[in-house]
mmCIF file of C-alpha atoms and ligand atoms in Angstrom:
data_model
loop_
_atom_site.group_PDB
_atom_site.id
_atom_site.type_symbol
_atom_site.label_atom_id
_atom_site.label_comp_id
_atom_site.label_asym_id
_atom_site.label_seq_id
_atom_site.Cartn_x
_atom_site.Cartn_y
_atom_site.Cartn_z
ATOM 1 C CA MET A 1 189.059 66.531 23.054
ATOM 2 C CA THR A 2 188.883 62.216 22.759
ATOM 3 C CA GLU A 3 186.379 61.189 21.092
ATOM 4 C CA ILE A 4 185.110 57.417 21.988
ATOM 5 C CA ILE A 5 183.994 55.475 18.774
ATOM 6 C CA VAL A 6 182.331 51.854 18.865
ATOM 7 C CA VAL A 7 182.384 49.414 16.214
ATOM 8 C CA THR A 8 179.524 47.303 16.447
ATOM 9 C CA SER A 9 176.802 45.328 14.555
ATOM 10 C CA GLY A 10 174.592 42.833 16.378
ATOM 11 C CA LYS A 11 174.806 40.549 14.126
ATOM 12 C CA GLY A 12 178.711 38.293 14.008
ATOM 13 C CA GLY A 13 180.966 38.081 11.058
ATOM 14 C CA VAL A 14 179.910 41.041 9.391
ATOM 15 C CA GLY A 15 183.490 42.816 9.206
ATOM 16 C CA LYS A 16 183.659 44.419 12.739
ATOM 17 C CA THR A 17 187.167 43.632 13.779
ATOM 18 C CA THR A 18 188.686 43.850 9.548
ATOM 19 C CA THR A 19 186.706 47.489 10.171
ATOM 20 C CA SER A 20 188.158 48.328 13.687
ATOM 21 C CA ALA A 21 191.612 47.408 12.287
ATOM 22 C CA SER A 22 191.588 49.505 9.352
ATOM 23 C CA VAL A 23 189.766 52.780 10.542
ATOM 24 C CA ALA A 24 191.732 52.948 13.353
ATOM 25 C CA CYS A 25 195.051 52.548 10.989
ATOM 26 C CA GLY A 26 193.814 55.236 8.895
ATOM 27 C CA LEU A 27 193.285 57.860 11.592
ATOM 28 C CA ALA A 28 196.611 56.939 13.121
ATOM 29 C CA ARG A 29 197.806 57.633 9.115
ATOM 30 C CA ARG A 30 196.486 61.053 9.105
ATOM 31 C CA GLY A 31 198.082 62.165 12.285
ATOM 32 C CA LYS A 32 195.400 61.291 15.079
ATOM 33 C CA ARG A 33 196.877 59.522 18.192
ATOM 34 C CA VAL A 34 194.423 56.523 18.606
ATOM 35 C CA ALA A 35 193.978 53.635 20.740
ATOM 36 C CA VAL A 36 191.603 50.778 19.665
ATOM 37 C CA ILE A 37 190.634 48.170 22.044
ATOM 38 C CA ASP A 38 189.179 44.695 21.254
ATOM 39 C CA PHE A 39 186.207 44.038 23.687
ATOM 40 C CA ASP A 40 185.804 40.442 22.533
ATOM 41 C CA ILE A 41 186.462 38.772 25.835
ATOM 42 C CA GLY A 42 187.442 35.258 25.360
ATOM 43 C CA LEU A 43 187.932 35.669 21.801
ATOM 44 C CA ARG A 44 190.771 37.730 21.182
ATOM 45 C CA ASN A 45 191.309 38.704 17.373
ATOM 46 C CA LEU A 46 192.222 42.350 16.544
ATOM 47 C CA ASP A 47 196.126 41.655 17.274
ATOM 48 C CA LEU A 48 195.866 39.094 14.678
ATOM 49 C CA ILE A 49 194.512 41.291 11.878
ATOM 50 C CA MET A 50 196.552 43.953 13.040
ATOM 51 C CA GLY A 51 199.867 41.396 13.085
ATOM 52 C CA CYS A 52 201.019 42.084 16.632
ATOM 53 C CA GLU A 53 199.912 38.704 18.096
ATOM 54 C CA ARG A 54 203.006 38.097 19.658
ATOM 55 C CA ARG A 55 203.584 40.860 21.373
ATOM 56 C CA VAL A 56 200.707 40.548 23.584
ATOM 57 C CA VAL A 57 201.697 40.586 26.887
ATOM 58 C CA TYR A 58 199.269 41.859 29.062
ATOM 59 C CA ASP A 59 195.400 42.391 28.142
ATOM 60 C CA PHE A 60 192.644 44.611 28.966
ATOM 61 C CA VAL A 61 191.105 42.220 31.863
ATOM 62 C CA ASN A 62 194.987 42.456 33.332
ATOM 63 C CA VAL A 63 194.347 46.350 33.315
ATOM 64 C CA ILE A 64 191.030 46.462 34.824
ATOM 65 C CA GLN A 65 192.184 44.255 37.512
ATOM 66 C CA GLY A 66 195.417 46.010 38.452
ATOM 67 C CA ASP A 67 198.013 42.909 37.329
ATOM 68 C CA CYS A 68 199.601 45.868 35.359
ATOM 69 C CA THR A 69 199.608 49.337 34.378
ATOM 70 C CA LEU A 70 197.950 50.389 31.262
ATOM 71 C CA LYS A 71 201.278 51.680 29.830
ATOM 72 C CA GLN A 72 202.283 48.070 30.180
ATOM 73 C CA ALA A 73 199.224 46.790 28.354
ATOM 74 C CA LEU A 74 199.129 48.812 25.046
ATOM 75 C CA ILE A 75 200.923 47.559 22.277
ATOM 76 C CA LYS A 76 202.444 49.896 20.228
ATOM 77 C CA ASP A 77 201.905 49.622 16.350
ATOM 78 C CA LYS A 78 205.065 48.910 14.426
ATOM 79 C CA ARG A 79 203.924 50.589 11.146
ATOM 80 C CA LEU A 80 202.305 53.815 12.662
ATOM 81 C CA GLU A 81 203.543 55.445 16.197
ATOM 82 C CA ASN A 82 200.657 57.021 17.709
ATOM 83 C CA LEU A 83 198.495 54.061 17.233
ATOM 84 C CA HIS A 84 198.416 51.450 20.388
ATOM 85 C CA LEU A 85 196.106 48.260 20.988
ATOM 86 C CA LEU A 86 194.555 47.000 24.133
ATOM 87 C CA ALA A 87 194.067 43.353 23.552
ATOM 88 C CA ALA A 88 191.199 41.471 24.771
ATOM 89 C CA SER A 89 191.552 38.979 27.286
ATOM 90 C CA GLN A 90 191.485 35.685 26.667
ATOM 91 C CA THR A 91 189.736 34.474 29.864
ATOM 92 C CA ARG A 92 186.450 32.275 29.720
ATOM 93 C CA ASP A 93 185.193 34.638 32.653
ATOM 94 C CA LYS A 94 182.649 37.158 30.895
ATOM 95 C CA ASP A 95 182.187 39.052 33.958
ATOM 96 C CA ALA A 96 186.196 39.921 34.105
ATOM 97 C CA LEU A 97 184.784 42.926 32.288
ATOM 98 C CA THR A 98 183.207 45.764 34.544
ATOM 99 C CA ALA A 99 181.722 49.260 33.767
ATOM 100 C CA ASP A 100 183.543 50.606 36.538
ATOM 101 C CA GLY A 101 186.771 49.096 34.810
ATOM 102 C CA VAL A 102 186.238 50.023 31.436
ATOM 103 C CA LYS A 103 185.452 53.362 32.866
ATOM 104 C CA ARG A 104 188.498 53.787 34.412
ATOM 105 C CA VAL A 105 190.442 52.377 31.374
ATOM 106 C CA LEU A 106 188.907 54.933 28.846
ATOM 107 C CA ASP A 107 189.261 57.828 31.565
ATOM 108 C CA GLU A 108 193.433 56.980 31.826
ATOM 109 C CA LEU A 109 193.158 56.892 27.980
ATOM 110 C CA ILE A 110 191.493 60.316 27.557
ATOM 111 C CA ALA A 111 194.017 61.994 30.173
ATOM 112 C CA GLU A 112 196.889 60.437 28.212
ATOM 113 C CA GLY A 113 195.677 62.656 25.171
ATOM 114 C CA PHE A 114 194.134 60.196 22.801
ATOM 115 C CA ASP A 115 192.377 61.587 19.867
ATOM 116 C CA TYR A 116 190.387 58.397 19.305
ATOM 117 C CA ILE A 117 189.546 55.723 21.393
ATOM 118 C CA LEU A 118 187.915 52.924 19.053
ATOM 119 C CA CYS A 119 186.097 50.141 20.445
ATOM 120 C CA ASP A 120 185.931 46.836 18.600
ATOM 121 C CA SER A 121 182.447 45.294 19.680
ATOM 122 C CA PRO A 122 181.640 41.476 20.298
ATOM 123 C CA ALA A 123 178.999 40.362 18.171
ATOM 124 C CA GLY A 124 175.455 39.937 20.175
ATOM 125 C CA ILE A 125 173.409 42.311 22.613
ATOM 126 C CA GLU A 126 175.211 40.406 25.506
ATOM 127 C CA LYS A 127 177.441 42.242 28.015
ATOM 128 C CA GLY A 128 180.776 42.441 26.194
ATOM 129 C CA ALA A 129 178.598 44.444 23.340
ATOM 130 C CA HIS A 130 176.952 46.330 25.797
ATOM 131 C CA LEU A 131 180.309 47.706 27.636
ATOM 132 C CA ALA A 132 181.835 48.374 24.339
ATOM 133 C CA MET A 133 179.067 50.866 23.511
ATOM 134 C CA TYR A 134 177.805 52.307 26.838
ATOM 135 C CA TYR A 135 180.621 55.358 27.084
ATOM 136 C CA ALA A 136 180.604 55.745 23.248
ATOM 137 C CA ASP A 137 180.457 59.268 21.931
ATOM 138 C CA ARG A 138 179.829 57.890 18.032
ATOM 139 C CA ALA A 139 179.065 54.380 16.806
ATOM 140 C CA VAL A 140 179.651 52.750 13.255
ATOM 141 C CA VAL A 141 177.263 50.157 12.659
ATOM 142 C CA VAL A 142 178.498 47.427 10.409
ATOM 143 C CA VAL A 143 176.284 45.659 8.166
ATOM 144 C CA ASN A 144 176.204 43.625 5.151
ATOM 145 C CA PRO A 145 173.394 44.018 2.355
ATOM 146 C CA GLU A 146 171.614 41.093 4.114
ATOM 147 C CA VAL A 147 168.173 40.544 5.918
ATOM 148 C CA SER A 148 169.690 39.256 9.186
ATOM 149 C CA SER A 149 172.156 41.734 9.177
ATOM 150 C CA VAL A 150 170.399 44.509 8.629
ATOM 151 C CA ARG A 151 167.728 43.451 11.298
ATOM 152 C CA ASP A 152 169.919 42.901 13.886
ATOM 153 C CA SER A 153 171.553 46.285 13.252
ATOM 154 C CA ASP A 154 168.190 48.251 14.279
ATOM 155 C CA ARG A 155 168.208 46.345 17.530
ATOM 156 C CA ILE A 156 171.669 47.790 17.721
ATOM 157 C CA LEU A 157 170.508 51.295 16.674
ATOM 158 C CA GLY A 158 167.518 50.487 19.387
ATOM 159 C CA LEU A 159 170.193 49.804 22.369
ATOM 160 C CA LEU A 160 172.644 52.895 21.110
ATOM 161 C CA ALA A 161 169.710 55.074 21.902
ATOM 162 C CA SER A 162 168.520 53.957 25.100
ATOM 163 C CA LYS A 163 171.285 51.758 26.816
ATOM 164 C CA THR A 164 174.352 54.134 26.393
ATOM 165 C CA GLN A 165 175.960 56.748 28.902
ATOM 166 C CA ARG A 166 174.915 59.533 26.268
ATOM 167 C CA ALA A 167 171.178 58.524 26.065
ATOM 168 C CA GLU A 168 170.529 57.977 29.839
ATOM 169 C CA GLN A 169 172.168 61.502 30.463
ATOM 170 C CA GLY A 170 170.391 62.914 27.254
ATOM 171 C CA ASN A 171 172.929 64.825 25.821
ATOM 172 C CA GLY A 172 172.237 64.187 22.175
ATOM 173 C CA GLY A 173 172.526 60.555 22.506
ATOM 174 C CA VAL A 174 175.359 58.731 20.696
ATOM 175 C CA LYS A 175 175.828 59.818 16.787
ATOM 176 C CA GLU A 176 175.066 56.827 14.599
ATOM 177 C CA HIS A 177 176.538 56.117 11.333
ATOM 178 C CA LEU A 178 176.246 53.020 9.001
ATOM 179 C CA LEU A 179 179.220 51.036 7.448
ATOM 180 C CA LEU A 180 178.129 48.989 4.347
ATOM 181 C CA THR A 181 180.536 46.104 3.830
ATOM 182 C CA ARG A 182 181.013 42.939 1.810
ATOM 183 C CA TYR A 183 179.224 44.846 -0.880
ATOM 184 C CA ASN A 184 179.045 43.183 -4.550
ATOM 185 C CA PRO A 185 177.809 45.944 -7.162
ATOM 186 C CA LYS A 186 177.317 43.094 -9.690
ATOM 187 C CA ARG A 187 174.797 41.242 -7.516
ATOM 188 C CA VAL A 188 172.648 44.572 -6.741
ATOM 189 C CA ALA A 189 172.528 45.001 -10.391
ATOM 190 C CA SER A 190 171.335 41.744 -11.155
ATOM 191 C CA GLY A 191 168.440 42.537 -7.956
ATOM 192 C CA GLU A 192 170.027 39.565 -5.952
ATOM 193 C CA MET A 193 171.429 41.994 -2.950
ATOM 194 C CA MET A 194 170.218 45.156 -1.308
ATOM 195 C CA SER A 195 171.245 48.235 -2.631
ATOM 196 C CA VAL A 196 172.836 51.017 -0.206
ATOM 197 C CA GLU A 197 169.481 53.072 -1.153
ATOM 198 C CA ASP A 198 167.459 50.260 0.159
ATOM 199 C CA VAL A 199 169.605 49.542 3.171
ATOM 200 C CA LYS A 200 169.872 53.093 4.282
ATOM 201 C CA ASP A 201 165.700 53.553 3.441
ATOM 202 C CA ILE A 202 165.164 50.798 6.111
ATOM 203 C CA LEU A 203 167.434 52.321 8.873
ATOM 204 C CA GLY A 204 167.237 55.685 8.101
ATOM 205 C CA LEU A 205 170.423 56.550 8.716
ATOM 206 C CA ASP A 206 173.352 58.281 7.030
ATOM 207 C CA VAL A 207 176.242 56.231 5.421
ATOM 208 C CA ILE A 208 179.792 56.586 6.632
ATOM 209 C CA GLY A 209 181.234 54.122 3.855
ATOM 210 C CA VAL A 210 180.405 51.051 1.471
ATOM 211 C CA VAL A 211 183.121 48.200 1.486
ATOM 212 C CA PRO A 212 182.949 46.121 -1.456
ATOM 213 C CA GLU A 213 183.258 42.378 -0.752
ATOM 214 C CA SER A 214 187.162 42.271 -1.885
ATOM 215 C CA PRO A 215 189.485 39.283 -2.004
ATOM 216 C CA ASP A 216 192.100 41.461 -0.723
ATOM 217 C CA VAL A 217 190.186 41.544 2.860
ATOM 218 C CA LEU A 218 191.512 37.511 3.727
ATOM 219 C CA ALA A 219 195.150 38.163 1.974
ATOM 220 C CA ALA A 220 195.261 40.991 4.350
ATOM 221 C CA SER A 221 194.060 38.958 7.639
ATOM 222 C CA ASN A 222 196.682 36.050 6.404
ATOM 223 C CA SER A 223 199.466 38.574 6.455
ATOM 224 C CA GLY A 224 198.337 40.706 9.233
ATOM 225 C CA VAL A 225 198.329 44.235 7.504
ATOM 226 C CA PRO A 226 194.931 45.658 7.676
ATOM 227 C CA VAL A 227 193.931 45.920 4.078
ATOM 228 C CA ILE A 228 193.860 49.618 4.272
ATOM 229 C CA PHE A 229 197.720 49.679 3.715
ATOM 230 C CA ASN A 230 196.742 47.880 0.257
ATOM 231 C CA ASP A 231 196.871 50.695 -1.885
ATOM 232 C CA GLU A 232 195.998 48.723 -5.036
ATOM 233 C CA SER A 233 192.661 47.526 -3.335
ATOM 234 C CA ASP A 234 189.446 49.302 -3.734
ATOM 235 C CA ALA A 235 188.755 47.842 -0.030
ATOM 236 C CA SER A 236 191.561 50.213 0.604
ATOM 237 C CA LEU A 237 190.299 53.274 -0.578
ATOM 238 C CA ALA A 238 186.798 52.599 0.734
ATOM 239 C CA TYR A 239 188.201 52.446 4.317
ATOM 240 C CA ASP A 240 190.178 55.395 3.912
ATOM 241 C CA ASP A 241 187.254 57.445 2.398
ATOM 242 C CA ALA A 242 185.411 56.390 5.521
ATOM 243 C CA VAL A 243 187.929 57.792 7.718
ATOM 244 C CA GLY A 244 187.674 60.953 5.803
ATOM 245 C CA ARG A 245 183.904 60.724 6.482
ATOM 246 C CA LEU A 246 184.249 60.490 9.745
ATOM 247 C CA LEU A 247 186.719 63.558 10.342
ATOM 248 C CA GLY A 248 184.085 65.070 8.404
ATOM 249 C CA GLU A 249 185.514 65.718 5.086
ATOM 250 C CA ASP A 250 182.755 65.208 2.128
ATOM 251 C CA LYS A 251 183.455 62.446 -0.181
ATOM 252 C CA PRO A 252 180.975 60.850 -2.465
ATOM 253 C CA LEU A 253 180.325 57.344 -2.311
ATOM 254 C CA ARG A 254 182.298 55.126 -4.876
ATOM 255 C CA PHE A 255 182.866 51.515 -5.898
ATOM 256 C CA LEU A 256 178.826 51.215 -6.254
ATOM 257 C CA GLU A 257 179.223 49.657 -9.718
ATOM 258 C CA GLU A 258 180.861 46.988 -11.345
ATOM 259 C CA PRO A 259 183.740 48.353 -13.053
ATOM 260 C CA LYS A 260 182.942 48.664 -16.497
ATOM 261 C CA ARG A 261 185.455 46.184 -18.336
ATOM 262 C CA GLY A 262 187.029 47.792 -21.582
ATOM 263 C CA PHE A 263 186.686 46.245 -24.923
ATOM 264 C CA PHE A 264 189.808 44.419 -25.180
ATOM 265 C CA ALA A 265 189.381 42.853 -21.856
ATOM 266 C CA ARG A 266 185.677 41.860 -22.425
ATOM 267 C CA MET A 267 187.231 40.240 -26.177
ATOM 268 C CA PHE A 268 189.868 38.627 -24.918
ATOM 269 C CA GLY A 269 188.545 37.358 -21.324
ATOM 270 C CA GLY A 270 191.052 39.349 -19.497
ATOM 271 C CA MET B 1 171.203 39.494 -16.375
ATOM 272 C CA GLY B 2 170.716 43.210 -16.600
ATOM 273 C CA LEU B 3 168.159 42.731 -19.335
ATOM 274 C CA LEU B 4 166.635 39.815 -18.097
ATOM 275 C CA ALA B 5 165.731 41.300 -15.018
ATOM 276 C CA LEU B 6 163.684 43.997 -16.831
ATOM 277 C CA PHE B 7 161.588 41.343 -18.125
ATOM 278 C CA ARG B 8 161.171 39.267 -15.061
ATOM 279 C CA ARG B 9 157.684 39.411 -13.615
ATOM 280 C CA THR B 10 158.677 38.123 -10.129
ATOM 281 C CA PRO B 11 160.232 40.677 -8.092
ATOM 282 C CA SER B 12 163.704 40.349 -7.741
ATOM 283 C CA SER B 13 164.841 38.839 -4.249
ATOM 284 C CA ALA B 14 166.666 42.320 -3.270
ATOM 285 C CA SER B 15 163.167 43.927 -3.519
ATOM 286 C CA VAL B 16 161.314 40.809 -1.536
ATOM 287 C CA ALA B 17 164.353 41.609 1.547
ATOM 288 C CA LYS B 18 163.727 45.029 1.404
ATOM 289 C CA GLU B 19 159.971 44.529 1.750
ATOM 290 C CA ARG B 20 160.214 42.179 4.302
ATOM 291 C CA LEU B 21 162.687 44.311 6.593
ATOM 292 C CA ARG B 22 160.572 47.436 6.325
ATOM 293 C CA ILE B 23 157.995 46.016 7.782
ATOM 294 C CA ILE B 24 159.331 43.804 10.426
ATOM 295 C CA VAL B 25 161.853 46.724 11.664
ATOM 296 C CA ALA B 26 158.886 49.198 11.793
ATOM 297 C CA GLN B 27 156.851 46.172 14.002
ATOM 298 C CA GLU B 28 160.092 45.787 16.273
ATOM 299 C CA ARG B 29 160.880 49.686 16.817
ATOM 300 C CA SER B 30 157.338 50.202 17.664
ATOM 301 C CA ALA B 31 157.444 47.471 20.351
ATOM 302 C CA ARG B 32 160.954 49.278 21.547
ATOM 303 C CA GLY B 33 160.046 50.951 25.066
ATOM 304 C CA SER B 34 156.594 49.547 25.137
ATOM 305 C CA PRO B 35 155.522 47.647 27.864
ATOM 306 C CA ASP B 36 156.751 44.074 28.562
ATOM 307 C CA TYR B 37 153.327 42.725 28.365
ATOM 308 C CA LEU B 38 152.887 43.443 24.544
ATOM 309 C CA PRO B 39 153.997 40.030 23.273
ATOM 310 C CA LEU B 40 152.319 38.260 26.062
ATOM 311 C CA LEU B 41 149.297 40.162 24.850
ATOM 312 C CA ARG B 42 149.451 39.811 20.917
ATOM 313 C CA ARG B 43 149.381 35.840 21.967
ATOM 314 C CA GLU B 44 146.148 36.115 24.353
ATOM 315 C CA ILE B 45 144.523 38.440 21.684
ATOM 316 C CA LEU B 46 145.449 36.224 18.940
ATOM 317 C CA GLN B 47 143.873 33.081 21.082
ATOM 318 C CA VAL B 48 140.393 34.575 21.597
ATOM 319 C CA ILE B 49 140.663 35.720 17.936
ATOM 320 C CA HIS B 50 141.431 31.700 16.841
ATOM 321 C CA LYS B 51 138.127 30.922 18.434
ATOM 322 C CA TYR B 52 135.725 32.705 16.283
ATOM 323 C CA VAL B 53 137.769 32.683 12.908
ATOM 324 C CA ASN B 54 141.104 30.911 11.620
ATOM 325 C CA VAL B 55 143.680 33.716 11.109
ATOM 326 C CA ASP B 56 147.116 33.746 10.515
ATOM 327 C CA PRO B 57 149.578 35.059 13.310
ATOM 328 C CA GLU B 58 150.577 37.696 10.702
ATOM 329 C CA ALA B 59 146.906 39.037 10.131
ATOM 330 C CA VAL B 60 146.911 40.697 13.728
ATOM 331 C CA GLN B 61 149.086 43.816 14.054
ATOM 332 C CA ILE B 62 149.383 45.523 17.557
ATOM 333 C CA ASN B 63 150.904 48.728 18.022
ATOM 334 C CA LEU B 64 151.219 51.310 20.483
ATOM 335 C CA GLY B 65 151.255 54.839 19.665
ATOM 336 C CA GLN B 66 150.999 58.345 20.855
ATOM 337 C CA ASP B 67 147.915 60.081 19.817
ATOM 338 C CA GLU B 68 147.388 63.958 21.221
ATOM 339 C CA GLY B 69 149.504 62.957 24.642
ATOM 340 C CA HIS B 70 147.429 59.750 24.889
ATOM 341 C CA GLU B 71 148.906 56.493 24.481
ATOM 342 C CA VAL B 72 146.696 54.296 22.168
ATOM 343 C CA LEU B 73 146.775 50.678 21.438
ATOM 344 C CA GLU B 74 145.858 50.208 18.239
ATOM 345 C CA LEU B 75 144.923 46.429 16.686
ATOM 346 C CA SER B 76 144.240 45.675 13.420
ATOM 347 C CA VAL B 77 143.178 42.227 12.440
ATOM 348 C CA ALA B 78 143.094 41.403 8.577
ATOM 349 C CA LEU B 79 140.219 38.671 8.294
ATOM 350 C CA PRO B 80 140.778 35.903 5.867
ATOM 351 C CA GLU B 81 138.612 36.079 2.365
ATOM 352 C CA LYS B 82 135.372 34.440 2.729
ATOM 353 C CA THR B 83 135.681 31.264 1.520
ATOM 354 C CA ARG B 84 133.255 30.534 -1.108
ATOM 355 C CA ALA B 85 130.546 27.561 -0.231
HETATM 356 N N1 LIG C 301 185.455 43.570 2.757
HETATM 357 C C1 LIG C 301 185.156 42.433 2.597
HETATM 358 N N2 LIG C 301 185.551 41.231 1.676
HETATM 359 C C2 LIG C 301 185.533 39.741 1.866
HETATM 360 N N3 LIG C 301 185.528 39.489 3.035
HETATM 361 C C3 LIG C 301 185.200 40.180 4.182
HETATM 362 C C4 LIG C 301 185.029 41.727 4.205
HETATM 363 N N4 LIG C 301 185.340 42.357 5.187
HETATM 364 C C5 LIG C 301 185.257 41.118 5.928
HETATM 365 N N5 LIG C 301 185.723 40.004 5.737
HETATM 366 C C6 LIG C 301 185.796 38.769 5.825
HETATM 367 O O1 LIG C 301 184.718 38.214 6.904
HETATM 368 C C7 LIG C 301 185.040 37.400 7.977
HETATM 369 C C8 LIG C 301 184.506 38.256 8.942
HETATM 370 O O2 LIG C 301 185.331 39.419 9.557
HETATM 371 P P1 LIG C 301 185.374 39.944 11.004
HETATM 372 O O3 LIG C 301 186.365 39.385 11.728
HETATM 373 O O4 LIG C 301 185.737 41.470 10.550
HETATM 374 O O5 LIG C 301 183.868 39.896 11.391
HETATM 375 P P2 LIG C 301 183.556 40.648 12.755
HETATM 376 O O6 LIG C 301 182.558 41.510 12.864
HETATM 377 O O7 LIG C 301 184.682 41.119 13.615
HETATM 378 O O8 LIG C 301 183.133 38.896 13.353
HETATM 379 P P3 LIG C 301 183.040 38.763 15.036
HETATM 380 O O9 LIG C 301 181.355 39.195 15.042
HETATM 381 O O10 LIG C 301 183.227 37.554 15.202
HETATM 382 O O11 LIG C 301 183.839 39.506 15.874
HETATM 383 C C9 LIG C 301 186.485 37.164 7.614
HETATM 384 O O12 LIG C 301 186.890 35.971 7.628
HETATM 385 C C10 LIG C 301 186.839 38.830 7.032
HETATM 386 O O13 LIG C 301 188.196 38.067 6.064
HETATM 387 MG MG1 LIG C 302 185.135 40.679 15.682
#
């Protein structure tokens, strides 16, 4: 059985691509066969974050338009052999992506026996975002603890509940999860930032992960190695926990509080 | 910071954010799947009310709900406090 998971948000720049890359790697690291697709037509980026930008020959739109086979376009990850990426096209023609074309590619990936297909959605609620979510079985809604991000995710939840194949067929709908990222426990403690509980209350959804704000994310993007591979980083552990929960593991949330600094660190300003 | 927050009389900015979101999200959810004319209806009702009293757009709430199988259009207008002469 293949599961199609869309990583979406409404608002731009909240961490969808960062999340797609790390979750895809996390699933693959646990032995799953994973294909991750960049739906951000015209703004290809997932390849950079995954570190395979120079190996892109064919893209998603090339496959849809029959310029190449799916096999030719899938880029095999250098670190994990059961992980493949389908890059977004750099075309400015937004109509290059069609519902029918997307379906054909997804069906072929399903026939290939992938366990998971991750769809990295573009921001907004236009065609690209719509097509990224349309065939999904599950959705990871990425949200920052900030007013516009929370409001936009609620719009996305509305679309997931009405404008998807599962919603239209009425067979249970898309299973939705919340992933909070860029979480700053210190600012939550001082009342400057909404807490996990606040966001959960407002949106009424279960939380699949809380990823702290971390300088390691930028370092990871710089080097093209998704942050989940940085075992020293809280962001990595948080993403790995989220992957576990996606697979049904029961793990308590962590990194919700500022790490307590030891006596000596405080004395000597470590 | 933590201790100071305890003594602060004004609510924290996070709780203000939460309260504002709670209201707008509820309003937008109730508008979802409701007829497209609802925003226009709201605007026109506002105009009519404006002829008689000066209310803030925020004070007019329109909800479409269900009650025992009937669709109910709920309109609530919070009138401004009487200004003392
Ligand atoms: N946990 C984090 N800590 C610090 N920075 C982060 C974190 N997550 C994401 N970022 C940063 O936020 C920015 C946006 O991230 P990303 O590109 O993943 O967002 P996106 O939702 O895919 O954006 P778009 O809507 O443009 O596709 C990047 O600069 C990234 O490094
Ligand atoms: Mg992105």
